[in-house]
C-alpha cells in the first residue's frame, strides 16, 4: 500500500517512498497539541478528554508528563525553549518555566474569562499568539461546559505582562496557527464548519508592522477541515485533515497528502533534523520521516 497521494510532481521530492507511516502509540481518546523537545529527546502531546499531557520517548515509549493537565490542548515552545500550553479547563494560556513553575500568561480579556485557548505559536519577538474558540466549554468532554463570554478570536499576548491584543476577529472558530518562515504571513485555520460550510478554510494574513492585515482565503481542505497546521522551512503548509496530512504550497496549490488511518487533529516536526512529522490522530500518535525540515520551535 502507499502512504501517499501525489497531486503535483514537486511533492515527490518531499517524501521518501520507503518511509512508513508508523503508529508509535495508541489507546487514547482524542490526542492533540504535539510539541517536540529536541534537547530532552522526547515529544509531548495532549490526551484532552483524559486530562493529561503524555510524553513519548524513543525506545521507552509513553509516560505521563502532567496529570491533571487542566484539559490542555495545543502546545508550543517559546524562544527560550519553555513549554507554552493552552488549557481548556482553566481557560488560560500558561508557560512552564525551566524550573517547573507554571506562570499564567492570560486567562481573561476585558474582565471576562477566555473561552478555551486551543492552539498557540510564538513569534520571533516572543509574542504568544493563540486562538480562543469555544470548543472546550461547549460540553464536559474536553473541559467544563460553561457560558461563552468572549468572541472567538486570535490574541497576541505580551510574554512579560500577559496583556492581550485581538489580532484576528474575522473568523468563525479560529484554531490552528502558523507563521511563514519569514513571518511575513500568518495562517489561521477556521474550524467553524459545524455552523457553516464556508467557515472551514485556512486564511492568510499579511503581517504589517506586527499586525495581520488583508485577511483572505488561502485554501480549503478537501477532506474534513484543517485543525492544527505547521510550515516547513520552504514555506509549504502541512495541514491536518480527515484523511491524513495535506501539503499546500505557499501559493495555495494542493501538492499531495500523507494518508493516516484516523482523523488527524494536529502535527509537528521533530527528530534530530526536524525531518520527522509527528501526527496526533484521534486515538493514536503517528510518525513519518520526510525529506523536509520544520521551522517551528527551538
Ligand atoms: Mg486545534
Short mmCIF file of C-alpha atoms and ligand atoms in Angstrom, two decimals:
data_model
loop_
_atom_site.label_atom_id
_atom_site.label_comp_id
_atom_site.label_asym_id
_atom_site.label_seq_id
_atom_site.Cartn_x
_atom_site.Cartn_y
_atom_site.Cartn_z
CA UNK A 1 0.00 0.00 0.00
CA UNK A 2 1.06 3.56 -0.47
CA UNK A 3 1.08 6.09 2.31
CA UNK A 4 0.89 8.99 -0.14
CA UNK A 5 -1.25 10.67 -2.74
CA UNK A 6 0.78 12.82 -5.11
CA UNK A 7 -1.08 15.67 -6.76
CA UNK A 8 1.81 17.83 -8.01
CA UNK A 9 5.21 16.45 -9.12
CA UNK A 10 7.14 18.55 -6.58
CA UNK A 11 5.52 16.59 -3.77
CA UNK A 12 7.57 13.56 -4.83
CA UNK A 13 10.70 15.38 -3.65
CA UNK A 14 9.15 15.97 -0.22
CA UNK A 15 8.55 12.33 0.60
CA UNK A 16 10.62 9.20 0.99
CA UNK A 17 8.98 6.35 -0.87
CA UNK A 18 10.20 3.73 1.58
CA UNK A 19 9.40 5.63 4.81
CA UNK A 20 6.30 4.25 6.52
CA UNK A 21 3.54 5.95 8.45
CA UNK A 22 4.27 4.34 11.78
CA UNK A 23 1.88 4.14 14.71
CA UNK A 24 4.01 4.93 17.78
CA UNK A 25 1.32 4.58 20.43
CA UNK A 26 -2.43 4.13 20.64
CA UNK A 27 -5.32 3.67 23.04
CA UNK A 28 -6.00 7.35 23.80
CA UNK A 29 -9.28 9.22 23.30
CA UNK A 30 -8.55 12.48 21.47
CA UNK A 31 -4.91 13.43 21.12
CA UNK A 32 -3.76 16.91 20.22
CA UNK A 33 -1.06 19.52 20.73
CA UNK A 34 2.19 17.72 19.79
CA UNK A 35 5.44 19.58 20.53
CA UNK A 36 8.98 18.31 20.06
CA UNK A 37 11.66 18.75 22.73
CA UNK A 38 14.90 18.02 20.89
CA UNK A 39 17.05 18.83 23.92
CA UNK A 40 15.12 16.31 26.01
CA UNK A 41 14.75 13.87 23.12
CA UNK A 42 11.00 13.50 23.50
CA UNK A 43 7.62 14.57 22.23
CA UNK A 44 4.84 15.92 24.42
CA UNK A 45 1.19 15.77 23.39
CA UNK A 46 -2.25 16.10 24.94
CA UNK A 47 -4.85 13.41 25.53
CA UNK A 48 -7.53 16.01 26.13
CA UNK A 49 -10.55 14.03 27.44
CA UNK A 50 -8.29 12.11 29.83
CA UNK A 51 -6.95 15.36 31.25
CA UNK A 52 -3.28 14.58 30.76
CA UNK A 53 -0.17 15.51 28.83
CA UNK A 54 1.82 12.49 27.69
CA UNK A 55 5.48 12.12 26.82
CA UNK A 56 6.75 9.83 24.05
CA UNK A 57 10.43 8.95 24.18
CA UNK A 58 12.15 6.85 21.50
CA UNK A 59 12.97 3.46 22.95
CA UNK A 60 10.90 3.79 26.09
CA UNK A 61 7.53 4.86 24.75
CA UNK A 62 4.75 6.61 26.67
CA UNK A 63 4.96 8.10 30.14
CA UNK A 64 2.78 10.72 31.81
CA UNK A 65 4.20 14.25 31.78
CA UNK A 66 1.40 16.10 33.58
CA UNK A 67 -1.88 14.94 35.11
CA UNK A 68 -4.18 16.68 35.58
CA UNK A 69 -3.31 18.89 32.64
CA UNK A 70 -6.42 21.05 33.03
CA UNK A 71 -7.54 19.60 29.72
CA UNK A 72 -4.57 21.06 27.87
CA UNK A 73 -4.87 21.22 24.09
CA UNK A 74 -2.27 22.95 21.87
CA UNK A 75 1.38 23.47 22.75
CA UNK A 76 4.47 25.19 21.50
CA UNK A 77 7.84 26.33 22.86
CA UNK A 78 8.97 29.91 23.19
CA UNK A 79 12.35 31.28 22.11
CA UNK A 80 13.84 30.19 25.44
CA UNK A 81 12.54 26.66 24.93
CA UNK A 82 9.84 26.89 27.58
CA UNK A 83 6.59 24.97 27.15
CA UNK A 84 3.55 27.10 26.33
CA UNK A 85 0.19 25.37 26.92
CA UNK A 86 -3.42 26.10 26.05
CA UNK A 87 -5.68 24.84 28.84
CA UNK A 88 -9.40 24.32 28.29
CA UNK A 89 -10.12 23.50 31.93
CA UNK A 90 -8.76 26.68 33.45
CA UNK A 91 -9.45 28.65 30.27
CA UNK A 92 -5.94 30.03 30.16
CA UNK A 93 -2.53 30.00 28.49
CA UNK A 94 0.42 29.05 30.68
CA UNK A 95 4.18 28.87 30.47
CA UNK A 96 6.14 26.15 32.24
CA UNK A 97 9.36 27.75 33.45
CA UNK A 98 12.63 25.86 33.20
CA UNK A 99 12.45 25.06 36.93
CA UNK A 100 8.94 23.63 36.54
CA UNK A 101 6.96 26.54 37.98
CA UNK A 102 3.86 27.45 35.99
CA UNK A 103 3.23 31.05 35.01
CA UNK A 104 -0.25 32.10 33.88
CA UNK A 105 0.17 34.21 30.75
CA UNK A 106 -3.50 35.08 30.22
CA UNK A 107 -6.89 33.89 31.44
CA UNK A 108 -9.24 36.78 30.70
CA UNK A 109 -9.98 39.58 28.28
CA UNK A 110 -11.91 42.72 29.15
CA UNK A 111 -12.52 41.29 32.61
CA UNK A 112 -14.23 38.13 31.32
CA UNK A 113 -12.78 34.62 31.12
CA UNK A 114 -11.29 33.40 27.88
CA UNK A 115 -13.29 30.69 26.08
CA UNK A 116 -10.90 27.73 25.80
CA UNK A 117 -7.49 28.51 24.28
CA UNK A 118 -6.89 25.93 21.56
CA UNK A 119 -3.58 26.35 19.75
CA UNK A 120 -0.55 28.58 20.11
CA UNK A 121 2.59 29.80 18.35
CA UNK A 122 5.37 32.17 19.39
CA UNK A 123 6.73 34.90 17.11
CA UNK A 124 10.38 35.95 16.81
CA UNK A 125 9.71 38.88 19.15
CA UNK A 126 8.45 36.48 21.82
CA UNK A 127 4.78 37.40 21.34
CA UNK A 128 2.47 34.48 22.18
CA UNK A 129 -0.29 34.11 19.60
CA UNK A 130 -3.21 31.84 20.44
CA UNK A 131 -6.68 31.00 19.17
CA UNK A 132 -9.65 31.04 21.53
CA UNK A 133 -12.64 29.19 20.08
CA UNK A 134 -15.31 27.82 22.40
CA UNK A 135 -14.87 24.07 21.88
CA UNK A 136 -13.58 23.45 25.40
CA UNK A 137 -16.64 25.00 27.06
CA UNK A 138 -19.36 23.60 24.79
CA UNK A 139 -19.56 20.27 26.64
CA UNK A 140 -17.87 18.45 29.50
CA UNK A 141 -15.89 16.20 27.16
CA UNK A 142 -12.78 18.35 26.65
CA UNK A 143 -13.15 20.67 29.65
CA UNK A 144 -16.04 22.12 31.60
CA UNK A 145 -19.28 23.26 29.97
CA UNK A 146 -19.72 26.99 30.54
CA UNK A 147 -21.18 30.10 29.04
CA UNK A 148 -19.17 31.85 26.36
CA UNK A 149 -18.29 35.42 27.38
CA UNK A 150 -15.75 36.49 24.76
CA UNK A 151 -15.70 36.31 20.98
CA UNK A 152 -13.79 33.54 19.19
CA UNK A 153 -10.66 35.40 18.09
CA UNK A 154 -6.89 35.16 17.86
CA UNK A 155 -4.96 37.07 20.53
CA UNK A 156 -1.37 38.14 20.91
CA UNK A 157 -0.17 38.00 24.50
CA UNK A 158 2.80 40.03 25.66
CA UNK A 159 5.20 37.43 27.10
CA UNK A 160 6.15 39.66 30.06
CA UNK A 161 2.88 41.34 31.04
CA UNK A 162 0.33 38.95 29.55
CA UNK A 163 -1.51 41.94 28.06
CA UNK A 164 -3.78 40.78 25.24
CA UNK A 165 -4.49 42.34 21.87
CA UNK A 166 -7.09 40.97 19.45
CA UNK A 167 -5.22 40.21 16.22
CA UNK A 168 -7.78 38.26 14.14
CA UNK A 169 -11.52 38.73 14.57
CA UNK A 170 -12.95 37.80 11.17
CA UNK A 171 -13.28 34.06 11.70
CA UNK A 172 -15.95 31.73 12.99
CA UNK A 173 -13.78 29.39 15.11
CA UNK A 174 -10.06 30.15 14.72
CA UNK A 175 -7.99 27.10 15.53
CA UNK A 176 -4.51 26.13 14.21
CA UNK A 177 -1.95 28.86 13.58
CA UNK A 178 1.35 29.17 11.75
CA UNK A 179 3.70 31.89 10.57
CA UNK A 180 5.55 31.63 7.28
CA UNK A 181 9.31 31.17 7.83
CA UNK A 182 9.96 34.90 7.26
CA UNK A 183 6.97 35.85 9.45
CA UNK A 184 5.57 37.96 6.63
CA UNK A 185 2.41 35.83 6.54
CA UNK A 186 0.14 34.38 9.20
CA UNK A 187 -2.05 31.35 8.50
CA UNK A 188 -5.08 30.57 10.65
CA UNK A 189 -7.38 27.56 10.24
CA UNK A 190 -11.10 28.08 10.79
CA UNK A 191 -12.93 25.00 12.08
CA UNK A 192 -16.35 26.61 12.15
CA UNK A 193 -17.78 24.12 9.69
CA UNK A 194 -20.31 22.79 12.16
CA UNK A 195 -22.02 26.15 11.77
CA UNK A 196 -21.32 26.91 8.15
CA UNK A 197 -19.67 25.02 5.31
CA UNK A 198 -18.00 28.30 4.32
CA UNK A 199 -16.26 28.54 7.67
CA UNK A 200 -13.79 25.73 7.25
CA UNK A 201 -10.98 27.35 5.34
CA UNK A 202 -7.39 28.30 6.04
CA UNK A 203 -7.00 32.06 5.83
CA UNK A 204 -3.82 34.02 5.21
CA UNK A 205 -2.92 37.47 6.52
CA UNK A 206 -0.09 39.80 5.54
CA UNK A 207 1.94 40.91 8.54
CA UNK A 208 2.35 44.70 8.60
CA UNK A 209 4.40 46.02 11.50
CA UNK A 210 3.44 43.05 13.63
CA UNK A 211 -0.26 43.26 12.78
CA UNK A 212 -2.14 40.86 10.47
CA UNK A 213 -3.93 42.68 7.64
CA UNK A 214 -5.60 41.87 4.32
CA UNK A 215 -7.13 38.60 5.54
CA UNK A 216 -8.25 36.38 2.68
CA UNK A 217 -8.98 32.79 1.73
CA UNK A 218 -5.86 30.64 1.30
CA UNK A 219 -7.00 27.03 0.95
CA UNK A 220 -9.92 24.79 1.83
CA UNK A 221 -9.06 21.26 2.93
CA UNK A 222 -10.99 18.76 0.82
CA UNK A 223 -11.46 16.09 3.46
CA UNK A 224 -12.87 17.30 6.77
CA UNK A 225 -11.23 20.54 7.75
CA UNK A 226 -7.90 21.95 8.88
CA UNK A 227 -7.25 21.90 12.63
CA UNK A 228 -3.55 22.06 13.53
CA UNK A 229 -1.14 23.36 10.86
CA UNK A 230 2.65 23.66 10.54
CA UNK A 231 5.05 25.16 8.00
CA UNK A 232 8.27 23.67 6.65
CA UNK A 233 11.47 25.62 6.02
CA UNK A 234 10.46 26.38 2.41
CA UNK A 235 7.10 27.74 3.46
CA UNK A 236 4.92 24.78 2.48
CA UNK A 237 1.94 24.39 4.79
CA UNK A 238 1.21 20.96 6.30
CA UNK A 239 -2.36 20.68 7.49
CA UNK A 240 -4.39 18.18 9.45
CA UNK A 241 -7.34 16.71 7.55
CA UNK A 242 -9.91 13.94 8.00
CA UNK A 243 -7.90 11.51 5.87
CA UNK A 244 -4.37 12.47 6.82
CA UNK A 245 -1.96 15.37 6.39
CA UNK A 246 -2.29 17.61 3.34
CA UNK A 247 0.59 19.66 1.92
CA UNK A 248 -0.14 23.06 0.40
CA UNK A 249 2.36 25.24 -1.47
CA UNK A 250 2.86 28.89 -0.45
CA UNK A 251 0.74 29.87 -3.47
CA UNK A 252 -2.18 27.79 -2.18
CA UNK A 253 -1.81 24.81 -4.54
CA UNK A 254 -2.60 21.40 -3.10
CA UNK A 255 0.55 19.30 -3.60
CA UNK A 256 -0.29 15.97 -2.03
CA UNK A 257 -1.21 14.12 1.09
CA UNK A 258 0.05 11.60 3.61
CA UNK A 259 -2.67 9.09 4.37
CA UNK A 260 -3.29 8.42 8.06
CA UNK A 261 -5.86 5.80 9.13
CA UNK A 262 -7.52 8.07 11.75
CA UNK A 263 -8.90 11.62 11.79
CA UNK A 264 -5.90 13.94 12.25
CA UNK A 265 -6.03 16.76 14.79
CA UNK A 266 -2.53 18.23 14.73
CA UNK A 267 1.10 17.70 13.79
CA UNK A 268 4.61 18.96 14.41
CA UNK A 269 8.09 18.50 13.04
CA UNK A 270 10.70 16.84 15.23
CA UNK A 271 13.62 14.46 15.26
CA UNK A 272 17.32 15.32 15.15
CA UNK A 273 16.95 17.30 11.90
CA UNK A 274 13.30 18.32 12.31
CA UNK A 275 12.72 15.94 9.41
CA UNK A 276 10.14 13.77 11.11
CA UNK A 277 6.47 14.63 11.16
CA UNK A 278 4.64 13.66 14.35
CA UNK A 279 0.89 13.39 13.90
CA UNK A 280 -1.80 13.22 16.56
CA UNK A 281 -4.85 11.44 15.18
CA UNK A 282 -7.86 10.63 17.36
CA UNK A 283 -6.66 7.63 19.44
CA UNK A 284 -3.06 7.38 18.22
CA UNK A 285 0.29 9.04 17.70
CA UNK A 286 1.93 8.51 14.30
CA UNK A 287 5.28 9.46 12.78
CA UNK A 288 6.63 9.64 9.25
CA UNK A 289 10.07 10.73 8.09
CA UNK A 290 10.09 13.30 5.29
CA UNK A 291 12.63 14.94 3.01
CA UNK A 292 11.62 18.23 4.62
CA UNK A 293 12.58 20.28 7.67
CA UNK A 294 10.21 22.03 10.03
CA UNK A 295 10.56 25.61 11.19
CA UNK A 296 8.79 25.94 14.46
CA UNK A 297 10.15 25.65 17.97
CA UNK A 298 13.79 25.69 19.06
MG1 LIG B 1 -6.84 22.67 17.50
#
